[in-house]
Coordinates of C-alpha atoms in Angstrom, one line a residue:
M1183 CA -15.9 -3.9 -25.7
Y1184 CA -13.7 -3.2 -28.8
S1185 CA -15.7 -5.2 -31.4
N1186 CA -17.5 -2.2 -32.9
K1187 CA -14.3 -0.2 -33.5
N1188 CA -11.4 -0.9 -35.8
Y1189 CA -8.2 -0.5 -33.7
G1190 CA -6.0 -2.1 -36.3
A1191 CA -2.6 -3.2 -35.0
A1192 CA -3.3 -1.5 -31.7
E1193 CA -6.2 -3.7 -30.8
P1194 CA -4.2 -6.3 -28.8
F1195 CA -2.7 -3.6 -26.6
F1196 CA -6.1 -2.1 -25.7
T1197 CA -7.6 -5.5 -25.2
S1198 CA -4.7 -6.4 -22.9
L1199 CA -5.1 -3.1 -20.9
H1200 CA -8.9 -3.7 -20.5
S1201 CA -8.2 -7.3 -19.3
S1202 CA -5.6 -6.0 -16.8
I1203 CA -8.0 -3.5 -15.3
Q1204 CA -10.7 -6.1 -15.0
K1205 CA -8.4 -8.5 -13.3
A1206 CA -7.1 -5.8 -10.9
E1207 CA -10.7 -4.9 -10.0
L1208 CA -11.6 -8.6 -9.3
E1209 CA -8.4 -8.9 -7.1
L1210 CA -9.6 -6.2 -4.7
A1211 CA -10.8 -7.7 -1.4
N1212 CA -11.4 -11.1 -3.1
P1213 CA -13.0 -13.4 -0.6
N1214 CA -11.1 -16.3 -2.1
D1215 CA -7.9 -14.8 -0.7
Y1216 CA -9.0 -15.8 2.8
P1217 CA -10.0 -19.1 4.4
L1218 CA -13.5 -20.1 3.7
H1219 CA -16.2 -19.9 6.4
Y1220 CA -16.4 -23.1 8.4
N1221 CA -19.7 -24.2 10.0
V1222 CA -18.4 -25.4 13.3
G1223 CA -20.4 -28.2 14.9
H1224 CA -21.9 -28.3 18.4
E1225 CA -19.3 -29.8 20.8
E1226 CA -16.8 -30.2 18.0
Q1227 CA -13.2 -30.5 19.4
F1228 CA -10.1 -28.6 18.4
D1229 CA -6.6 -28.5 19.9
F1230 CA -6.7 -24.7 20.0
I1231 CA -9.4 -22.0 19.8
V1232 CA -8.4 -18.5 18.9
V1233 CA -11.0 -15.8 19.6
G1234 CA -10.6 -12.8 17.3
A1235 CA -9.0 -12.7 13.8
G1236 CA -7.4 -9.3 14.4
S1237 CA -3.8 -8.0 14.4
A1238 CA -2.7 -10.7 16.9
G1239 CA -5.3 -13.4 16.5
S1240 CA -4.5 -13.8 12.7
V1241 CA -0.9 -14.3 13.6
V1242 CA -1.5 -16.8 16.4
A1243 CA -3.9 -18.9 14.4
S1244 CA -1.6 -18.9 11.3
R1245 CA 1.5 -19.9 13.3
L1246 CA -0.2 -22.6 15.4
S1247 CA -1.7 -24.1 12.2
E1248 CA 1.9 -24.6 10.9
V1249 CA 1.9 -27.7 13.1
G1250 CA 0.0 -30.1 10.9
D1251 CA -1.2 -32.3 13.7
W1252 CA -3.0 -29.5 15.5
R1253 CA -6.6 -28.5 14.6
V1254 CA -7.0 -24.8 15.1
L1255 CA -10.3 -22.9 15.2
L1256 CA -10.3 -19.2 14.6
V1257 CA -13.5 -17.3 15.5
E1258 CA -14.2 -13.8 14.2
A1259 CA -17.2 -11.6 14.9
G1260 CA -16.9 -9.9 11.5
G1261 CA -16.5 -11.1 7.9
D1262 CA -14.3 -10.5 4.9
P1263 CA -12.6 -7.1 4.3
P1264 CA -14.6 -4.8 2.0
V1265 CA -13.1 -3.2 -1.2
T1266 CA -12.8 0.2 0.6
S1267 CA -10.3 -1.3 3.1
E1268 CA -7.9 -1.9 0.2
V1269 CA -7.5 1.8 -0.6
P1270 CA -5.2 3.6 1.8
S1271 CA -6.7 7.1 1.2
L1272 CA -10.2 5.8 2.0
A1273 CA -9.4 4.6 5.5
V1274 CA -11.5 7.5 6.9
F1275 CA -14.6 6.0 5.3
L1276 CA -14.4 2.7 7.2
Q1277 CA -15.5 4.2 10.5
D1278 CA -19.2 3.9 11.4
T1279 CA -19.7 1.0 9.0
E1280 CA -20.4 -2.6 9.5
V1281 CA -16.7 -3.4 9.8
D1282 CA -16.4 -1.0 12.8
W1283 CA -17.7 -1.9 16.3
Q1284 CA -18.6 1.8 16.6
Y1285 CA -17.8 2.2 20.3
R1286 CA -18.4 5.5 22.1
T1287 CA -16.8 6.5 25.5
D1288 CA -19.0 7.0 28.5
A1289 CA -20.3 10.6 28.7
D1290 CA -18.0 12.5 31.1
E1291 CA -17.8 16.1 32.5
E1292 CA -14.0 16.0 32.3
N1293 CA -13.2 15.1 28.7
C1294 CA -14.7 14.9 25.2
L1295 CA -16.8 18.0 26.0
G1296 CA -16.7 19.3 22.5
M1297 CA -18.0 16.0 21.1
V1298 CA -21.6 15.1 20.3
G1299 CA -23.1 13.8 23.6
N1300 CA -19.8 14.4 25.4
Q1301 CA -18.6 11.1 23.9
C1302 CA -15.5 10.3 21.9
K1303 CA -15.7 7.8 19.1
W1304 CA -13.5 4.8 19.7
P1305 CA -13.4 2.8 16.4
R1306 CA -12.4 -0.9 16.4
G1307 CA -12.2 -3.3 13.5
K1308 CA -15.0 -5.9 13.3
V1309 CA -13.7 -7.8 10.3
L1310 CA -10.9 -10.2 9.4
G1311 CA -7.7 -8.4 10.3
G1312 CA -9.5 -6.5 13.0
S1313 CA -8.3 -2.9 13.4
S1314 CA -5.4 -3.6 11.0
T1315 CA -8.1 -3.6 8.3
I1316 CA -9.5 -0.2 9.2
N1317 CA -6.5 1.7 10.7
Y1318 CA -4.2 4.2 9.0
M1319 CA -1.5 1.5 8.4
M1320 CA 1.3 3.2 10.3
H1321 CA 4.1 0.8 11.3
T1322 CA 6.0 1.9 14.3
R1323 CA 7.3 -0.4 17.0
G1324 CA 7.7 1.9 20.0
H1325 CA 10.8 2.8 21.9
P1326 CA 13.2 0.2 23.3
K1327 CA 12.7 1.6 26.8
D1328 CA 9.0 0.6 26.5
F1329 CA 9.8 -3.1 26.4
D1330 CA 12.7 -2.8 28.8
S1331 CA 10.3 -1.3 31.4
W1332 CA 8.0 -4.4 30.9
A1333 CA 11.0 -6.7 31.6
A1334 CA 12.1 -4.6 34.5
A1335 CA 8.7 -5.1 36.1
G1336 CA 9.4 -8.9 36.1
N1337 CA 8.1 -9.8 32.7
K1338 CA 10.9 -12.1 31.7
G1339 CA 11.4 -12.4 28.0
W1340 CA 9.9 -9.0 27.0
S1341 CA 13.0 -6.7 26.9
Y1342 CA 13.6 -5.0 23.6
E1343 CA 16.6 -7.2 22.9
E1344 CA 14.3 -10.3 23.4
V1345 CA 11.3 -9.0 21.3
L1346 CA 13.3 -7.6 18.4
P1347 CA 13.6 -11.0 16.7
Y1348 CA 9.8 -11.2 16.7
F1349 CA 9.4 -7.8 15.2
K1350 CA 11.9 -8.9 12.5
K1351 CA 10.2 -12.3 12.1
S1352 CA 7.0 -10.9 10.8
E1353 CA 8.5 -8.1 8.7
N1354 CA 8.9 -8.0 5.0
L1355 CA 10.4 -4.5 4.6
D1356 CA 10.1 -3.0 1.2
D1357 CA 11.3 0.5 1.8
P1358 CA 14.5 1.6 -0.1
L1359 CA 15.0 4.7 2.1
I1360 CA 15.3 2.5 5.2
W1361 CA 17.4 -0.2 3.6
A1362 CA 19.9 2.6 2.6
T1363 CA 20.5 3.4 6.3
E1364 CA 23.7 2.1 8.0
D1365 CA 22.1 -0.2 10.5
A1366 CA 19.1 -1.5 8.5
K1367 CA 20.2 -5.2 8.7
I1368 CA 20.3 -5.0 12.5
Y1369 CA 16.7 -3.9 12.8
H1370 CA 14.9 -5.2 9.7
N1371 CA 14.1 -8.2 7.6
R1372 CA 12.9 -9.0 4.1
D1373 CA 11.5 -12.5 4.7
G1374 CA 8.4 -12.0 6.9
L1375 CA 4.8 -12.3 6.0
L1376 CA 3.7 -8.7 6.8
T1377 CA 4.8 -6.4 4.0
V1378 CA 5.9 -3.0 5.3
G1379 CA 6.3 -0.4 2.5
S1380 CA 6.9 3.3 1.8
W1381 CA 4.2 5.8 1.0
A1382 CA 4.2 7.5 -2.4
E1383 CA 4.9 11.3 -2.6
N1384 CA 1.9 13.5 -2.8
E1385 CA 0.7 17.0 -3.5
M1386 CA 1.5 18.2 0.0
K1387 CA 5.3 17.8 -0.5
E1388 CA 6.0 21.6 -0.6
A1389 CA 4.2 22.2 2.7
I1390 CA 5.7 19.1 4.3
D1391 CA 9.2 20.1 3.3
V1392 CA 8.7 23.5 5.0
V1393 CA 7.6 21.8 8.2
A1394 CA 10.6 19.4 8.0
E1395 CA 13.0 22.3 7.6
G1396 CA 11.4 24.1 10.5
L1397 CA 11.6 21.1 12.8
A1398 CA 15.3 20.6 11.9
D1399 CA 15.9 24.2 12.9
I1400 CA 14.7 23.5 16.4
G1401 CA 16.5 20.2 16.9
Y1402 CA 14.4 17.5 15.2
P1403 CA 16.0 16.6 11.9
F1404 CA 14.7 14.0 9.5
N1405 CA 14.9 10.4 10.7
A1406 CA 14.6 7.9 7.9
D1407 CA 14.0 4.9 10.2
L1408 CA 12.0 5.5 13.4
N1409 CA 12.2 1.7 14.0
G1410 CA 16.0 1.7 13.9
K1411 CA 18.7 3.1 16.1
N1412 CA 17.1 6.5 16.7
H1413 CA 13.5 7.1 17.8
S1414 CA 13.1 10.9 17.7
G1415 CA 12.8 13.5 14.9
F1416 CA 10.7 14.1 11.9
T1417 CA 9.9 11.0 9.9
K1418 CA 8.0 9.5 7.1
M1419 CA 6.5 6.5 8.8
S1420 CA 6.5 3.1 7.0
G1421 CA 3.1 1.6 6.3
T1422 CA 1.6 -1.9 6.2
I1423 CA 1.1 -1.7 2.4
R1424 CA 1.8 -4.1 -0.4
D1425 CA 1.6 -3.1 -4.1
Q1426 CA 0.1 0.3 -3.0
R1427 CA -2.7 -1.5 -1.1
R1428 CA -3.4 -2.2 2.5
C1429 CA -1.6 -5.3 3.9
S1430 CA -3.7 -6.2 7.0
S1431 CA -2.8 -9.0 9.4
A1432 CA -5.5 -11.1 7.7
K1433 CA -3.9 -10.6 4.3
A1434 CA -0.4 -11.2 5.7
F1435 CA -1.0 -14.2 7.9
L1436 CA -4.3 -15.9 6.9
T1437 CA -4.0 -15.7 3.1
P1438 CA -0.9 -17.9 3.1
A1439 CA -2.7 -20.4 5.4
K1440 CA -6.0 -20.4 3.6
N1441 CA -5.6 -23.9 2.2
R1442 CA -4.4 -25.6 5.4
R1443 CA -6.7 -28.5 6.2
N1444 CA -6.1 -28.0 10.0
L1445 CA -7.1 -24.3 10.1
F1446 CA -10.8 -23.6 10.5
L1447 CA -12.3 -20.1 10.4
S1448 CA -15.8 -19.3 11.7
K1449 CA -16.8 -15.9 10.4
N1450 CA -19.6 -13.6 11.6
S1451 CA -19.6 -15.6 14.9
L1452 CA -19.7 -13.8 18.3
V1453 CA -18.1 -15.6 21.2
T1454 CA -20.3 -15.0 24.2
K1455 CA -18.5 -17.0 26.9
I1456 CA -15.4 -19.0 27.8
L1457 CA -16.4 -22.3 29.3
I1458 CA -14.4 -23.0 32.5
E1459 CA -14.5 -26.0 34.9
T1460 CA -15.2 -24.3 38.2
Q1461 CA -13.4 -26.8 40.4
R1462 CA -10.2 -27.1 38.4
K1463 CA -10.5 -23.6 37.1
R1464 CA -9.6 -24.9 33.6
A1465 CA -10.9 -23.4 30.4
Y1466 CA -12.2 -26.1 28.1
G1467 CA -14.3 -24.4 25.4
I1468 CA -16.3 -21.5 24.2
R1469 CA -19.9 -20.6 23.5
L1470 CA -20.7 -18.7 20.3
I1471 CA -23.5 -17.4 18.2
N1472 CA -22.8 -18.4 14.6
K1473 CA -23.7 -16.4 11.5
K1474 CA -27.1 -18.2 11.4
G1475 CA -27.9 -17.0 14.9
K1476 CA -27.5 -20.5 16.5
M1477 CA -25.8 -20.8 19.8
I1478 CA -23.3 -23.7 20.0
E1479 CA -20.5 -24.8 22.3
V1480 CA -17.0 -25.8 21.0
K1481 CA -14.3 -27.7 22.9
A1482 CA -10.6 -26.9 23.2
I1483 CA -8.3 -29.9 24.0
K1484 CA -5.2 -27.8 24.7
E1485 CA -5.8 -24.0 25.0
I1486 CA -8.0 -21.0 24.3
I1487 CA -6.3 -17.8 23.2
V1488 CA -8.3 -14.6 23.5
S1489 CA -7.2 -12.0 21.0
A1490 CA -10.3 -9.8 20.9
G1491 CA -8.6 -6.5 21.7
A1492 CA -8.4 -4.1 24.6
I1493 CA -12.2 -3.6 24.8
N1494 CA -13.7 -7.0 23.8
S1495 CA -11.2 -9.2 25.6
P1496 CA -11.9 -7.8 29.1
Q1497 CA -15.6 -7.9 28.3
L1498 CA -15.5 -11.6 27.3
L1499 CA -13.4 -12.5 30.4
M1500 CA -15.8 -10.7 32.7
L1501 CA -18.9 -12.4 31.1
S1502 CA -17.1 -15.7 31.8
G1503 CA -16.5 -15.1 35.5
I1504 CA -13.0 -13.7 35.4
G1505 CA -12.8 -10.1 36.6
P1506 CA -13.3 -7.8 39.6
E1507 CA -15.3 -9.7 42.2
R1508 CA -17.5 -6.8 43.1
Q1509 CA -18.5 -6.0 39.5
L1510 CA -19.2 -9.6 38.7
Q1511 CA -21.4 -10.0 41.8
E1512 CA -23.3 -6.9 40.8
F1513 CA -24.4 -8.6 37.6
G1514 CA -24.9 -12.0 39.2
I1515 CA -22.0 -13.6 37.4
P1516 CA -20.4 -16.5 39.4
V1517 CA -16.8 -15.5 40.2
I1518 CA -14.3 -18.0 38.9
K1519 CA -11.3 -15.8 39.4
N1520 CA -11.0 -12.4 41.0
L1521 CA -8.7 -10.4 38.8
P1522 CA -8.4 -6.7 37.8
V1523 CA -9.8 -7.2 34.3
G1524 CA -10.7 -4.0 32.5
E1525 CA -8.5 -1.8 34.7
N1526 CA -5.4 0.0 33.5
L1527 CA -7.0 1.2 30.3
Q1528 CA -4.6 3.4 28.3
D1529 CA -4.8 5.4 25.1
H1530 CA -2.8 7.8 23.1
C1531 CA -5.3 10.7 23.4
L1532 CA -5.2 13.2 20.5
M1533 CA -5.4 16.9 21.1
I1534 CA -6.8 19.0 18.2
T1535 CA -6.7 22.6 19.4
M1536 CA -4.1 24.3 17.1
A1537 CA -3.6 25.1 13.5
S1538 CA -1.2 26.9 11.2
T1539 CA -1.8 28.7 7.9
L1540 CA 0.7 28.9 5.1
N1541 CA 0.8 31.3 2.2
I1542 CA 1.4 28.7 -0.5
N1543 CA -0.4 28.2 -3.7
V1544 CA -1.3 24.6 -3.4
T1545 CA -4.7 23.1 -4.0
L1546 CA -5.1 19.5 -3.0
S1547 CA -7.2 17.8 -5.6
P1548 CA -9.6 14.9 -4.9
P1549 CA -8.8 11.5 -6.4
N1550 CA -9.7 11.4 -10.1
D1551 CA -10.0 8.8 -12.9
Q1552 CA -6.2 8.8 -13.4
D1553 CA -5.7 8.0 -9.7
T1554 CA -8.2 5.1 -9.9
F1555 CA -6.4 3.8 -13.0
N1556 CA -3.0 4.0 -11.2
F1557 CA -4.4 2.3 -8.1
L1558 CA -5.9 -0.6 -10.1
L1559 CA -2.5 -1.1 -11.8
K1560 CA -0.7 -0.9 -8.5
K1561 CA 1.0 2.5 -9.2
P1562 CA 1.4 5.5 -6.9
G1563 CA -1.3 8.2 -6.8
N1564 CA -3.6 10.1 -4.6
L1565 CA -5.5 7.0 -3.6
T1566 CA -2.4 5.2 -2.3
S1567 CA -1.5 7.6 0.6
P1568 CA -3.5 8.6 3.7
N1569 CA -3.2 12.4 3.5
S1570 CA -0.2 13.7 5.4
F1571 CA -0.5 11.4 8.4
P1572 CA 2.6 9.4 7.7
F1573 CA 4.7 12.5 8.2
A1574 CA 5.1 13.1 11.9
A1575 CA 7.5 14.5 14.5
F1576 CA 8.3 12.4 17.6
I1577 CA 9.5 14.9 20.2
N1578 CA 10.2 15.0 23.9
T1579 CA 8.7 17.9 25.9
A1580 CA 11.0 17.0 28.8
D1581 CA 14.6 15.9 29.1
G1582 CA 15.8 12.6 27.7
D1583 CA 15.7 10.6 24.4
H1584 CA 12.3 8.9 24.9
P1585 CA 9.7 10.9 23.0
D1586 CA 6.5 11.7 24.9
M1587 CA 4.6 13.3 22.0
E1588 CA 3.8 12.6 18.4
L1589 CA 2.9 15.6 16.2
L1590 CA 0.7 14.5 13.3
Q1591 CA -0.6 17.0 10.7
N1592 CA -3.6 17.2 8.5
H1593 CA -3.3 19.4 5.4
V1594 CA -6.3 21.2 4.0
S1595 CA -6.5 23.5 0.9
R1596 CA -7.7 27.0 1.5
N1597 CA -11.4 27.3 2.2
D1598 CA -12.1 23.6 1.9
K1599 CA -15.0 23.3 4.4
N1600 CA -15.9 19.7 3.4
S1601 CA -12.4 18.4 4.3
I1602 CA -12.4 20.3 7.6
T1603 CA -15.8 19.0 8.5
G1604 CA -15.0 15.4 7.4
L1605 CA -11.9 15.2 9.5
L1606 CA -13.4 16.6 12.7
K1607 CA -16.6 14.6 12.4
L1608 CA -14.4 11.5 12.5
F1609 CA -13.7 12.4 16.1
N1610 CA -17.4 13.2 16.8
F1611 CA -16.9 17.0 17.0
K1612 CA -20.0 19.0 17.6
D1613 CA -20.9 21.5 14.7
E1614 CA -20.1 24.4 17.0
S1615 CA -16.6 23.0 17.7
I1616 CA -15.8 23.0 14.0
E1617 CA -16.7 26.6 13.2
D1618 CA -13.4 28.3 14.2
F1619 CA -11.4 25.7 12.2
K1620 CA -13.5 26.8 9.1
K1621 CA -12.8 30.5 9.8
I1622 CA -9.1 29.9 10.0
N1623 CA -9.2 27.8 6.8
K1624 CA -10.8 30.6 4.8
I1625 CA -7.5 32.5 5.1
D1626 CA -5.0 30.2 3.6
Y1627 CA -3.7 26.6 3.2
T1628 CA -4.1 25.1 6.6
I1629 CA -2.2 22.5 8.7
I1630 CA -4.3 21.2 11.6
W1631 CA -2.0 19.9 14.3
L1632 CA -2.9 16.6 16.0
A1633 CA -0.8 16.0 19.1
S1634 CA -0.8 12.4 20.3
L1635 CA 0.3 11.7 23.9
L1636 CA 2.8 8.8 23.8
K1637 CA 3.4 8.2 27.5
P1638 CA 0.0 8.8 29.2
Y1639 CA -0.2 8.7 33.0
S1640 CA -4.0 8.8 33.0
R1641 CA -5.9 5.5 33.2
G1642 CA -9.5 4.5 32.4
R1643 CA -11.6 1.3 32.8
I1644 CA -13.7 -1.1 30.8
L1645 CA -16.8 -2.0 32.8
L1646 CA -19.8 -4.3 32.1
Q1647 CA -23.2 -2.7 31.4
S1648 CA -25.0 -6.0 31.0
T1649 CA -24.7 -9.7 31.0
Q1650 CA -25.9 -9.7 27.4
P1651 CA -22.8 -10.0 25.2
N1652 CA -24.3 -7.9 22.4
I1653 CA -24.6 -4.9 24.7
Y1654 CA -21.4 -2.9 24.6
P1655 CA -19.3 -2.4 27.8
K1656 CA -19.0 0.9 29.4
I1657 CA -15.8 2.7 28.4
V1658 CA -14.4 5.1 31.0
A1659 CA -11.7 6.8 29.0
G1660 CA -10.0 8.4 32.0
T1661 CA -8.5 11.1 29.8
F1662 CA -6.8 13.8 31.9
T1663 CA -7.4 12.1 35.2
D1664 CA -3.7 12.6 35.9
Q1665 CA -2.7 16.3 35.8
R1666 CA 0.8 15.4 34.4
D1667 CA -0.8 14.7 31.0
V1668 CA -2.3 18.2 31.0
E1669 CA 1.1 19.7 31.8
T1670 CA 2.7 17.8 28.9
Y1671 CA 0.1 19.1 26.5
L1672 CA 0.5 22.7 27.7
K1673 CA 4.2 22.4 26.6
V1674 CA 3.0 21.5 23.1
Y1675 CA 1.5 25.0 22.6
D1676 CA 5.0 26.5 23.1
F1677 CA 6.6 23.9 20.8
I1678 CA 4.2 24.7 17.9
S1679 CA 4.7 28.4 18.5
R1680 CA 8.5 27.9 18.2
L1681 CA 8.1 25.8 15.1
V1682 CA 5.9 28.4 13.3
D1683 CA 8.4 31.1 14.2
T1684 CA 11.3 29.4 12.5
Q1685 CA 12.8 31.0 9.4
A1686 CA 11.6 28.2 7.2
M1687 CA 8.0 28.6 8.3
R1688 CA 8.1 32.4 8.3
S1689 CA 9.3 32.2 4.6
V1690 CA 5.8 31.0 3.6
G1691 CA 4.0 33.4 5.9
A1692 CA 3.2 30.8 8.5
K1693 CA 0.8 31.9 11.3
F1694 CA -0.1 30.1 14.6
H1695 CA -3.8 29.8 15.5
E1696 CA -5.4 28.6 18.7
I1697 CA -8.9 27.4 18.2
K1698 CA -11.7 29.4 19.9
V1699 CA -13.8 26.9 21.8
P1700 CA -17.4 28.1 22.6
G1701 CA -17.4 26.2 25.9
C1702 CA -14.2 28.0 27.2
S1703 CA -15.2 31.6 26.7
Q1704 CA -15.2 32.1 30.5
H1705 CA -11.4 32.0 30.5
E1706 CA -9.0 34.5 29.1
F1707 CA -8.1 33.4 25.5
A1708 CA -4.8 31.6 25.3
S1709 CA -4.3 31.6 29.0
R1710 CA -3.3 28.4 30.8
A1711 CA -6.9 27.9 32.1
Y1712 CA -8.3 28.4 28.6
R1713 CA -5.9 25.9 27.1
E1714 CA -6.7 23.3 29.6
C1715 CA -10.4 23.9 29.0
A1716 CA -9.8 23.6 25.2
M1717 CA -8.0 20.3 25.5
R1718 CA -10.8 18.9 27.6
H1719 CA -13.2 19.8 24.9
L1720 CA -11.2 18.9 21.7
T1721 CA -9.1 15.9 22.6
G1722 CA -10.1 12.6 21.0
T1723 CA -8.2 9.4 20.4
T1724 CA -5.4 8.0 18.2
Y1725 CA -7.2 4.6 18.4
H1726 CA -4.5 3.0 20.5
Y1727 CA -6.4 1.3 23.4
S1728 CA -4.3 -1.0 25.5
G1729 CA -3.6 -2.4 29.0
T1730 CA -6.9 -3.8 30.2
C1731 CA -5.5 -7.4 30.8
K1732 CA -2.2 -6.3 32.1
M1733 CA 0.8 -8.6 32.0
G1734 CA 2.6 -9.1 35.3
L1735 CA 3.8 -11.5 38.0
A1736 CA 1.4 -13.4 40.3
G1737 CA 2.3 -11.0 43.1
D1738 CA 1.3 -8.0 41.1
S1739 CA -2.3 -7.1 42.2
S1740 CA -2.8 -5.1 39.0
A1741 CA -1.9 -8.1 36.6
V1742 CA -4.3 -10.3 34.8
V1743 CA -1.9 -12.5 32.8
D1744 CA 1.6 -13.8 33.5
P1745 CA 4.7 -13.2 31.3
T1746 CA 3.7 -16.2 29.1
L1747 CA 0.2 -14.5 28.7
R1748 CA -1.6 -17.2 30.7
V1749 CA -4.5 -15.9 32.8
H1750 CA -3.5 -16.0 36.4
G1751 CA -5.2 -18.9 38.2
V1752 CA -7.0 -20.3 35.2
E1753 CA -5.5 -23.2 33.2
G1754 CA -5.7 -23.5 29.4
L1755 CA -6.4 -19.8 28.8
R1756 CA -4.2 -17.0 27.5
V1757 CA -4.8 -13.5 26.3
A1758 CA -2.7 -12.1 23.4
D1759 CA -3.4 -8.6 22.1
A1760 CA -2.9 -4.9 23.1
S1761 CA -4.7 -5.5 26.4
V1762 CA -1.7 -7.3 27.9
M1763 CA 0.6 -4.3 27.5
P1764 CA 1.6 -3.1 31.0
T1765 CA 2.1 0.3 29.5
V1766 CA 1.2 1.3 25.9
V1767 CA 4.2 1.5 23.6
S1768 CA 5.2 5.0 22.6
G1769 CA 4.2 4.7 18.9
H1770 CA 1.4 3.2 16.8
P1771 CA 1.0 -0.2 18.5
N1772 CA -0.1 -2.4 15.6
A1773 CA 3.5 -3.6 15.0
A1774 CA 3.8 -4.5 18.7
I1775 CA 0.5 -6.3 18.7
V1776 CA 1.7 -8.5 15.7
M1777 CA 4.9 -9.1 17.7
I1778 CA 2.9 -10.2 20.7
G1779 CA 1.1 -12.7 18.4
E1780 CA 4.4 -14.0 17.1
K1781 CA 5.9 -14.4 20.5
V1782 CA 2.9 -16.1 22.2
A1783 CA 2.6 -18.6 19.3
D1784 CA 6.2 -19.6 19.9
L1785 CA 5.6 -19.9 23.6
I1786 CA 2.6 -22.2 23.0
K1787 CA 4.6 -24.3 20.5
G1788 CA 7.4 -24.5 23.0
D1789 CA 5.1 -25.7 25.7
W1790 CA 3.2 -28.3 23.8
L1791 CA 5.8 -29.6 21.3
S1792 CA 8.2 -30.4 24.2
R1793 CA 5.7 -32.6 25.9

């Protein structure tokens, strides 16, 4: 590159810089960082089979393979992470690609009415690392009362005090702001495999500081550590990032294990059925379609652990004869165990019906060559932070100290139609649903408020649509089937109005805007009826699907797995992912899903190593 130019004494420096950039580029999503694909043989035997290499499955397979005498097979429907997944600011571009299952909710007359086809997008990762490879990398554990309520329902071992060691076990915290807090050593760890870091400052700092000051004025001061002693307030969430790049569960847990001779990874392989002895009701293997399209059967000597997520795990169980008897019979599937698989579906739905404009002279610039240069050299820049999403307020619209609402914000420069459209198309908004956002954004710098319901009462269902495993299940979101969720959201309108009316916000000319929804014109604008109509049109998802294989005691008619995550009434089979949560945690659940993987791996080791 430099041979035709005389750089003199400076030549070694430029040559070194060029080599560093080339090396950094080659390091991005390098397939050699992960275990190689293993062509599993028909009727080959393993001690353990783990289905799904996502946030929990990567952990389970990695931890079980620490026992050198155990052969562990990990099966993943997707392949290696793409380069785009490494770049935090490009997370939005991973949806609707080959690494996303691209789910859509069932069309409904009660919700998603402002979305194309009355369907909300429900992205899920189809790739090593699962959804931890395509999400926004936010690392929150949830409130201690979330886990204490699990334990109070009879799930021994799942109280906050008992799960905290597992949160700490996986964590490698690299956040000076948190380590500077008084109780950091009680709640955090530096020695885990999952790197949790701090986001770089960005161009939105002026507007974010104004929001922070306004929130403090109404009782929600800055909280440096949402995963520590206090769980409310305005915060800058930590992220699963390492050296300014995404740190997925695959990178954290599979990369260190990639050279273990007892860990085998079958990529681009879809598990279609769990094989179960009908008399003994014991799981003994799986059937899968490998990357060459060949169907093979694989045996598990000890256990099978399903970690396919809150949508895929119940689908797989039902296709294997474990699920609601009536539904299985409808599809002609022999019933092995009648369990409420697919019920209890929960999500943190996301209402997008309000905005604020600020009279500030800030233009958010798109990433440029300097940002690319900084990113490749692992330095902060516009590519290393996902917009303003890490900055959120965790508030309680009722009494108590357990937040029931998370207020996220998306910042947009004045008259930036492309950014407005790009954001809202992520949630499948119809063109007509976007128009009023654009009109508001013509005025000034805009904050679009995204209100995430942390403690939903509404429940949905996952149902089979076919016995063919490649046909997606029916997703009945169930959003707003419980009126209490509507009432909580109605209080958010008042909260945002109060915030915009604070002295801090008024100092920059802040104005509160409700979105004019074409489908709600029959109601008086800003009335209670109008607001409920608006939320039924413009409420999407925070991507936190949970609860469809609920953990509970044998006497709990709504439970699918026991407190050790064994499937009730079926030997040799466990489920370990977000689907086992009795109630979704009140925060971004990825950290809790990793914790579930850590805990179940120890449970399995305890069972088998003691024999």
